[in-house]
XYZ file of C-alpha atoms in Angstrom:
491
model
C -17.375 49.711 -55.962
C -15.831 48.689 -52.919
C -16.198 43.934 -52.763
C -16.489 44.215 -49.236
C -19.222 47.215 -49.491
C -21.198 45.434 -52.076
C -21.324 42.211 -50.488
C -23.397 43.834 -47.124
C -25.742 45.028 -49.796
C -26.324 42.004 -50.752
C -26.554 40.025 -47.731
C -30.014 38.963 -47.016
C -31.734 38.470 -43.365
C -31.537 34.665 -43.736
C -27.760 34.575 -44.625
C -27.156 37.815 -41.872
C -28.950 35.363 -39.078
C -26.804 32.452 -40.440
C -23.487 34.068 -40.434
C -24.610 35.692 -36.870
C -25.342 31.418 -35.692
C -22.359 30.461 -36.578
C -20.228 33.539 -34.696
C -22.328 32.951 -31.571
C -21.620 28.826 -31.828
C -18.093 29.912 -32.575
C -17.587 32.188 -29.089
C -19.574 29.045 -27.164
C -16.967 26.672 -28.209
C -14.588 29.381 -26.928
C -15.887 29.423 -23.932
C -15.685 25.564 -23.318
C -12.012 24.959 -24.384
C -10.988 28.785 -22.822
C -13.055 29.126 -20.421
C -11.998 32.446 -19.311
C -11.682 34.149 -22.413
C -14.614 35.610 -22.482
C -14.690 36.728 -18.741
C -12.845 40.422 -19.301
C -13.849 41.796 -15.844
C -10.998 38.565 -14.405
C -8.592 39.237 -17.181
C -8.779 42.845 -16.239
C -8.057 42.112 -12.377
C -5.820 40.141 -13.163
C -4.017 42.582 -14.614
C -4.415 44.602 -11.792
C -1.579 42.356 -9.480
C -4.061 40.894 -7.222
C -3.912 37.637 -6.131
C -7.454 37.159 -5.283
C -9.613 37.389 -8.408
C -12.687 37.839 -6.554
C -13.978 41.105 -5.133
C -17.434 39.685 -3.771
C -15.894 37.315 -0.829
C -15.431 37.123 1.501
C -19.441 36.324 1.760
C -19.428 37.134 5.954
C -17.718 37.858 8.605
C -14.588 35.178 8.744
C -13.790 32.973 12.238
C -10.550 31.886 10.807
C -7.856 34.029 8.458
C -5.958 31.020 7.258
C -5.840 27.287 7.126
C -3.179 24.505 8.404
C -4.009 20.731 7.238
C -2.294 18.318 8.449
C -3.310 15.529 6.257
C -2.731 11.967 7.442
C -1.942 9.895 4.157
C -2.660 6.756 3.995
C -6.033 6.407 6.396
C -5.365 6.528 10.491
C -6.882 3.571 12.023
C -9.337 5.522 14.325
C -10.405 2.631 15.999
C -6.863 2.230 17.450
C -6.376 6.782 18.260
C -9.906 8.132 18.451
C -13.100 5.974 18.506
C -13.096 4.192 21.531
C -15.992 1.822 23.814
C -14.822 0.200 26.925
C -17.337 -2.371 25.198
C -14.793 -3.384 22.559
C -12.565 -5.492 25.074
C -15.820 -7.733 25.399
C -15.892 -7.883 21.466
C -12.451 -9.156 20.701
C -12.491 -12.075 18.366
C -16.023 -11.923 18.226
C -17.459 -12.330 14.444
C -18.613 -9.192 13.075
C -22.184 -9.283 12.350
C -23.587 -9.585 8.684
C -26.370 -7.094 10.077
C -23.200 -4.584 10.633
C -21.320 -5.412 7.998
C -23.750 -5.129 5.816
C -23.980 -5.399 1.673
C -21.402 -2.220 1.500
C -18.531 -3.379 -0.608
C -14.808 -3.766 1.072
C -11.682 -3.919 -0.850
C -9.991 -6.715 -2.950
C -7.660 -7.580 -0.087
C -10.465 -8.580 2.433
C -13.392 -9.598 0.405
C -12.243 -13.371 0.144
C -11.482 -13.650 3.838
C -13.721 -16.726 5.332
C -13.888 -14.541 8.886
C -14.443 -11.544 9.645
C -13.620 -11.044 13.285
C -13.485 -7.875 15.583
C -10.166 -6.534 16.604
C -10.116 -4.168 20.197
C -7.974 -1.509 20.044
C -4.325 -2.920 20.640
C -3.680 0.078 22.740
C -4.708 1.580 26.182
C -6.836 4.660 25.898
C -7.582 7.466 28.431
C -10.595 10.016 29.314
C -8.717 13.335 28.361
C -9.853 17.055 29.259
C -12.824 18.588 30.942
C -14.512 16.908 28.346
C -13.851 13.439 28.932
C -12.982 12.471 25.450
C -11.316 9.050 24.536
C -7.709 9.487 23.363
C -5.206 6.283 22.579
C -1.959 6.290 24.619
C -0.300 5.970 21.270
C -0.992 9.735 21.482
C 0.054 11.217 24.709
C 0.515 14.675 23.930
C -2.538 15.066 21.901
C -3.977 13.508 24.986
C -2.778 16.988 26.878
C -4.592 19.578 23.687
C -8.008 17.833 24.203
C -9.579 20.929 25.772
C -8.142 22.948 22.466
C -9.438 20.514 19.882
C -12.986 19.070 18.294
C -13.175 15.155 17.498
C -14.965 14.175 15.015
C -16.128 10.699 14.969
C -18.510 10.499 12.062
C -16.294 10.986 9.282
C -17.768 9.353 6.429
C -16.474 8.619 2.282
C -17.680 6.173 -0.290
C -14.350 6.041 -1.560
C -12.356 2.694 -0.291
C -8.992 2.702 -2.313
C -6.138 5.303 -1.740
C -5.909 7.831 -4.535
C -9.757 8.259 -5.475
C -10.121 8.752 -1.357
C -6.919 10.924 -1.242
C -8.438 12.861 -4.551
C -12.074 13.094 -3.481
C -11.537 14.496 0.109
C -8.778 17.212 -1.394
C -10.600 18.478 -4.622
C -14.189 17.397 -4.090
C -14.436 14.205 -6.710
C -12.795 11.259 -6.585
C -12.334 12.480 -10.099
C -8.865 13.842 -11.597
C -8.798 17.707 -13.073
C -10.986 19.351 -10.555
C -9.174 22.273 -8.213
C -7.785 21.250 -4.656
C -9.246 22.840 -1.616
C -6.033 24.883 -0.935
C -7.053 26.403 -4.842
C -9.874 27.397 -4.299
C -8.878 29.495 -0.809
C -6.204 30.984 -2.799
C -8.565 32.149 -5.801
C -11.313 33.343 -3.769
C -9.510 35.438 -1.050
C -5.931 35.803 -2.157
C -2.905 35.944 0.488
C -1.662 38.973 3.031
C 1.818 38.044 1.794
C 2.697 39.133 -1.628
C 6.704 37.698 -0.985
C 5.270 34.065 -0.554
C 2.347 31.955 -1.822
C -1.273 31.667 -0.915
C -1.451 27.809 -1.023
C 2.329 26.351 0.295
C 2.637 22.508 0.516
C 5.271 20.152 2.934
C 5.541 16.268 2.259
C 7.110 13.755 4.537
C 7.773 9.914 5.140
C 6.492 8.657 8.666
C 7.995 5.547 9.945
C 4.968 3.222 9.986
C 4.629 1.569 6.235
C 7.857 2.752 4.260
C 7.549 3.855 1.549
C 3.741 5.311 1.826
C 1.046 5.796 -0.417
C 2.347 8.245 -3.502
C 0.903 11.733 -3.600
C 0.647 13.399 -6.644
C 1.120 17.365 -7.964
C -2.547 16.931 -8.986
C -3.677 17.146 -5.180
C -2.364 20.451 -4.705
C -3.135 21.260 -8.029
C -5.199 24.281 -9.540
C -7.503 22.044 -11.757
C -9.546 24.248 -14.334
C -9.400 27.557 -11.751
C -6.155 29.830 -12.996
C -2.667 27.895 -12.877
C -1.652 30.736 -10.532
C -2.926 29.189 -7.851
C -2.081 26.232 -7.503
C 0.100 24.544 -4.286
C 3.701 25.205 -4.586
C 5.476 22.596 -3.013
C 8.708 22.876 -0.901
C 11.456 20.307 -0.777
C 13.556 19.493 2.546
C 17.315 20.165 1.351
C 18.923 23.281 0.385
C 17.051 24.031 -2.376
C 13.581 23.995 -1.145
C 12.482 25.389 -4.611
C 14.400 24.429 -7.708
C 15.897 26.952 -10.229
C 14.809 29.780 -8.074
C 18.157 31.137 -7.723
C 19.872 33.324 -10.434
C 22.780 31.580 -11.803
C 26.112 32.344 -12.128
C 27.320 35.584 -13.487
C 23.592 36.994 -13.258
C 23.143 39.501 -10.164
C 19.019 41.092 -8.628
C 19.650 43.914 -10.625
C 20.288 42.035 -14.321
C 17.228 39.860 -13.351
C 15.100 42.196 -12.851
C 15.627 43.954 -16.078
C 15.454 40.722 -17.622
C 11.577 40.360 -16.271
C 10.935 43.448 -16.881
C 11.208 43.373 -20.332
C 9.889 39.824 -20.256
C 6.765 41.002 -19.048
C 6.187 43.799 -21.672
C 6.515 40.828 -24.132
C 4.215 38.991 -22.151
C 1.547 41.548 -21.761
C 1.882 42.321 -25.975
C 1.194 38.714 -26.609
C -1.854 38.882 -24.121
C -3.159 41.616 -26.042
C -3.076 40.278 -29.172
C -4.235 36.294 -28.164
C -6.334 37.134 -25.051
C -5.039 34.047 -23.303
C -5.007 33.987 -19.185
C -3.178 31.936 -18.614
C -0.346 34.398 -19.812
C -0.634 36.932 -16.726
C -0.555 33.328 -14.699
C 3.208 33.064 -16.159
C 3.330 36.989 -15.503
C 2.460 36.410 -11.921
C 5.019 33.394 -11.583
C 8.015 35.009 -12.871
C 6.718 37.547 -10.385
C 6.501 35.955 -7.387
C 9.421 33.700 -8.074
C 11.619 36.964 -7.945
C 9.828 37.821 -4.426
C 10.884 34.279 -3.167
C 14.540 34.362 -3.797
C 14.931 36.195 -0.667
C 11.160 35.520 1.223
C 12.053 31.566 1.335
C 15.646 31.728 2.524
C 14.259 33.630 5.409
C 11.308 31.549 5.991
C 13.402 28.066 6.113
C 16.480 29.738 8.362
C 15.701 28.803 11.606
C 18.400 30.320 13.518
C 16.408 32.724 15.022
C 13.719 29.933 16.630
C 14.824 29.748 20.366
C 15.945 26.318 22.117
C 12.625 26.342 23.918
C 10.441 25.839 20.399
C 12.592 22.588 19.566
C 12.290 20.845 22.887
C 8.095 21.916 22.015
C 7.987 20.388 18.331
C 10.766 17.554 19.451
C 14.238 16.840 18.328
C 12.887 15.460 15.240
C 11.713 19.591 14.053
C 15.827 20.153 13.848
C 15.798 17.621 10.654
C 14.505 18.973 7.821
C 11.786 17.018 5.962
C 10.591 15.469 8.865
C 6.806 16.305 10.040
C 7.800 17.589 13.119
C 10.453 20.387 10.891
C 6.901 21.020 8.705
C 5.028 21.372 11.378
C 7.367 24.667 12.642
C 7.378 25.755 9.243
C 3.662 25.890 8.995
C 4.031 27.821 11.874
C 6.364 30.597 10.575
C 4.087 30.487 7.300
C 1.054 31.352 9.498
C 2.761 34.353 10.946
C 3.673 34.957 7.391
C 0.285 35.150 6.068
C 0.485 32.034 4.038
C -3.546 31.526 3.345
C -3.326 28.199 3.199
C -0.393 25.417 4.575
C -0.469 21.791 4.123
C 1.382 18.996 5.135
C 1.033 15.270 3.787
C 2.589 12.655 6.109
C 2.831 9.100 4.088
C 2.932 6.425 6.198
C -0.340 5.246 7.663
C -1.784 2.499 5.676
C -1.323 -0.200 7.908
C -2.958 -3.604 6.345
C 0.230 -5.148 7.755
C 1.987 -5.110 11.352
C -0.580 -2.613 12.706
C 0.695 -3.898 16.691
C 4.609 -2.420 15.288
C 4.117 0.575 12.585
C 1.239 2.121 14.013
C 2.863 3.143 17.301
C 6.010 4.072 15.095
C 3.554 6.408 12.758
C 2.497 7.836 15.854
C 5.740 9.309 17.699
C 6.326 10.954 13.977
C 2.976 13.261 14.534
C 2.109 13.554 18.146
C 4.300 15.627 19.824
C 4.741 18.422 16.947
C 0.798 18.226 16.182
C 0.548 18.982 19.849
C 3.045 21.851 19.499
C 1.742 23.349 16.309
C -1.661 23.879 18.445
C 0.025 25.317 22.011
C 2.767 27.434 19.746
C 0.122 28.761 18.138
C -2.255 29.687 21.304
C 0.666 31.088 23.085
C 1.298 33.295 19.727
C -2.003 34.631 19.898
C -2.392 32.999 16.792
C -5.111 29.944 17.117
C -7.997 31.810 17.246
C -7.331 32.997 13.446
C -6.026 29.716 12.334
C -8.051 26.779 11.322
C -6.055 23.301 12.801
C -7.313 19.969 10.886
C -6.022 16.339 11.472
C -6.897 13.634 9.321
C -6.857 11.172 6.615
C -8.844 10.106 3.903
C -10.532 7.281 5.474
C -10.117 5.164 9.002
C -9.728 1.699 9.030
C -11.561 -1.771 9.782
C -12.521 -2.979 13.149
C -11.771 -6.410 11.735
C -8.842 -8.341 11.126
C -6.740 -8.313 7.765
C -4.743 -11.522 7.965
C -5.279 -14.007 10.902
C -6.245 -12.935 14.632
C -3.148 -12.706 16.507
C -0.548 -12.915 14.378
C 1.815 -10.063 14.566
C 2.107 -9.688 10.872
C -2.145 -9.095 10.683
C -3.276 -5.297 9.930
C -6.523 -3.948 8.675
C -7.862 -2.758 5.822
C -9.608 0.654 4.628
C -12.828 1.516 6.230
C -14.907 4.720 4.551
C -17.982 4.370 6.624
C -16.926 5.926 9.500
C -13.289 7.142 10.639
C -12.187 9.855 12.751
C -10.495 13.740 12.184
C -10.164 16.426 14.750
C -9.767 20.353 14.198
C -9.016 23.385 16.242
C -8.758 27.040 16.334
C -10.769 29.447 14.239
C -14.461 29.142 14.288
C -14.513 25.788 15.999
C -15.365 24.810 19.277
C -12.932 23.574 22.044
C -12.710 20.350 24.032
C -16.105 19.005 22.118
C -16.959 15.486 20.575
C -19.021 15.253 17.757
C -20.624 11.979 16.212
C -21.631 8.180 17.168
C -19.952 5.393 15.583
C -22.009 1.642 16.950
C -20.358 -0.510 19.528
C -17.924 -2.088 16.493
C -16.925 1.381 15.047
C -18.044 0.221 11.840
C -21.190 2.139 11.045
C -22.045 5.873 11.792
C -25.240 6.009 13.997
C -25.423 9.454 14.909
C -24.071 13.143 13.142
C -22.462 11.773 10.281
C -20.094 14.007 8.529
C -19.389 13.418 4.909
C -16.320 15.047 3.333
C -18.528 17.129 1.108
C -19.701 18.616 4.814
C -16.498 18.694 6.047
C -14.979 20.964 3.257
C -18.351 23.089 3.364
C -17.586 23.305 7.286
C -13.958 24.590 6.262
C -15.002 27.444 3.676
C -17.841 28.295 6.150
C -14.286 28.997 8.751
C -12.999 31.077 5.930
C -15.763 33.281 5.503
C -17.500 31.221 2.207
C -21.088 29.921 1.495
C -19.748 26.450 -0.219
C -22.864 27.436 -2.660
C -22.123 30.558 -3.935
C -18.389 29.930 -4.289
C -18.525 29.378 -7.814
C -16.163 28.800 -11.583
C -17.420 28.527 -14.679
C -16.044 25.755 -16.179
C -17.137 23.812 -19.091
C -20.861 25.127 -18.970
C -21.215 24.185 -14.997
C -20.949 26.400 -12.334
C -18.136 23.841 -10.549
C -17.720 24.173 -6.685
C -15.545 22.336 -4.310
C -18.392 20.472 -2.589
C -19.760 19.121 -6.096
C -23.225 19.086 -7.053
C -24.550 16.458 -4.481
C -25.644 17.745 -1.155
C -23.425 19.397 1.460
C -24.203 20.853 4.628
C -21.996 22.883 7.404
C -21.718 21.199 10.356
C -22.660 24.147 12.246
C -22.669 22.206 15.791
C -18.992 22.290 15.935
C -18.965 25.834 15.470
C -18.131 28.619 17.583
């Protein structure tokens, strides 16, 4: 008699129900350390070529197509650009109140200091736009957008140091490993260019505090959601992606045989080990291929006419610069690029506010002005979702001594200030009350968990239903705590 045979006759209920235990426990642990084994119908679309794995979103009707963030590393004194009381000029030097200050806890670098007192803005500010809105003269041409932009005021973390605030406010936890916003827009609704990436990232060094905070992959990173979407990061010189050309001796033709057959290998190891993270590599080698000749194109501005450098500033002619980014995010819009973002290091003034602060400022003004009137003229700014920001503001008192030139201040997540235009947001409107010190939100606070929330809302996404499966928890960008869109800005 067939062993194998004779054993199932054997088999009793008890040991059947045992052996079945142990096969179920076996595909649970599965699940947790491959999450997506188990999910066929994603493996399957995978497959498929598509870029968006998702065939559900978007949820409604979307305001905005695509997203440019124009993050401010480093934590913009908003006291100094955006949050302004005539009242403040009668504060100066005054002693901040314990009733303001509160029990909240500052950082290491201020906690010791014997005084605590209130620093006016060092700057002049103006009533900008039909609107009225308060605007520093540090930022004159920003001053000129207001009727095309939304302040927020009431910007609000609990983070206080640099890279949990930096992490929290671009992946939803001041935790490492979870996916960056720009992830998650590329998961759930793909891109409209199959030559270049969904999610595209630009870094630069401003000229305030040199060298800035560090920024790491993680930021732009994919987290647990599919390594294929994940930021892919361009570099200022020649080579804005490394190893993407074919090297010497090897012509398009020879490399495209070669990934052919490198796929069919690919896709017969897939089979037979069920991993996803193999059509990931698939959709790489892919893509890289596509951007040998979509990136040349995209970074050879030759064809941009002498009128759109004298709009971004002689600065956009040098490449790494923010004002150079800030035209490429431009051409990647028209591209289709779902998401674009630039970091700008260079704001975390604790020291010599009165001399790097104005310096940070001429880096970003003038081409964050242009990005916003290039793309209105385009016909483009309506689809496009605009943000400007940091990951906190800073204090309305004084790091060091009062009046000394070398005196800065220090980071401040209670309240700080971000602005936003184009798609699905409303034009020349404030939004939120800071109290007469800028210290303490008093009115429409916006958290960052409402802020993304606000941002998939743009894109077409309930923030609630956007969902992964990851280690038995449905993750999300806004985290489990609440989040709210902060539909009052909205068109």
């Amino acid at each position: 008699m067939d062993p194998f045979i004779d054993f199932h006759r054997k088999l009793t209920r008890r040991s059947l129900f045992g052996q079945m235990g142990r096969g179920l426990g076996g595909m649970a642990l599965g699940s947790l350390l491959l999450p997506r084994l188990l999910r066929g119908r994603e493996l399957d679309q995978s497959e498929g070529g598509d870029s968006s794995l998702l065939r559900n979103l978007p949820h409604f009707a979307p305001k905005a197509k695509r997203v440019i963030y124009l993050f401010q590393s480093g934590g913009p004194s908003h006291i100094d650009l955006f949050d302004y009381k005539p009242s403040m000029r009668d504060l100066h030097g005054v002693e901040l109140p314990d009733s303001v200050r509160g029990n909240q806890r500052v950082t290491g670098m201020t906690q010791n200091q014997s005084s605590y007192p209130f620093v006016a803005p060092h700057w002049d500010f103006k009533r900008c736009g039909k609107n009225g809105a308060w605007i520093s003269d540090l930022l004159p041409y920003t001053q000129k957008v207001a009727d095309d932009i939304t302040i927020i005021r009431g910007m609000n973390t609990e983070a206080i140091n640099h890279d949990p605030a930096v992490t929290y406010i671009n992946t939803g936890s001041q935790q490492m490993g979870h996916a960056s916003l720009g992830s998650w827009l590329s998961y759930g609704l793909g891109s409209d260019n199959q030559d270049l990436p969904a999610y595209m990232v630009l870094l630069s060094q401003g000229s305030g505090k040199n060298p800035g905070q560090p920024l790491f992959s993680r930021l732009w990173g994919n987290g647990y959601l599919p390594s294929s979407f994940q930021g892919v990061k361009l570099g200022s010189g020649t080579d804005p992606v490394y190893f993407l050309q074919n090297p010497p001796g090897v012509d398009r033709g020879q490399r495209r045989k070669a990934l052919d057959r490198l796929e069919t290998l690919n896709r017969a190891h897939s089979r037979q080990v069920g991993d996803p993270e193999i059509h990931a590599r698939i959709d790489a080698y892919e893509m890289a291929y596509r951007m040998q000749t979509s990136v040349p194109d995209l970074m050879d501005l030759s064809d941009e006419p002498e009128s759109t450098f004298e709009l971004f500033g002689e600065e956009s002619r040098r490449p790494g610069s923010f004002a150079a980014n800030c035209l490429l995010a431009r051409r990647m819009a028209e591209k289709g690029v779902r998401f674009v973002q630039l970091f700008h290091r260079g704001w975390d003034q604790h020291k010599k506010l009165a001399t790097q602060l104005p310096k940070q400022c001429r880096d970003v003004d003038q081409p964050s002005a242009a990005l916003i009137k290039d793309l209105k003229q385009r016909g483009l700014l309506d689809e496009t979702l605009v943000i400007w920001g940091g990951e906190f503001g800073r204090t309305a008192y004084s790091q060091g001594k009062l009046g000394d030139a070398r005196a800065g201040r220090d980071h401040h997540g209670r309240c700080f200030s971000i602005w936003m235009a184009g798609g699905g947001v409303k034009r020349g409107f404030e939004y939120g009350l800071t109290d007469d010190w800028a210290y303490n939100v008093v009115e429409d606070g916006v958290h960052i968990r409402d802020l993304n929330a606000t941002i998939l809302k743009c894109m077409g996404i309930d923030h609630e239903r956007f969902t992964y499966k990851f280690r038995g928890l449905n993750q999300r960008l806004t985290g489990v705590e609440e989040a709210r869109v902060v539909g009052d800005i909205l068109t």
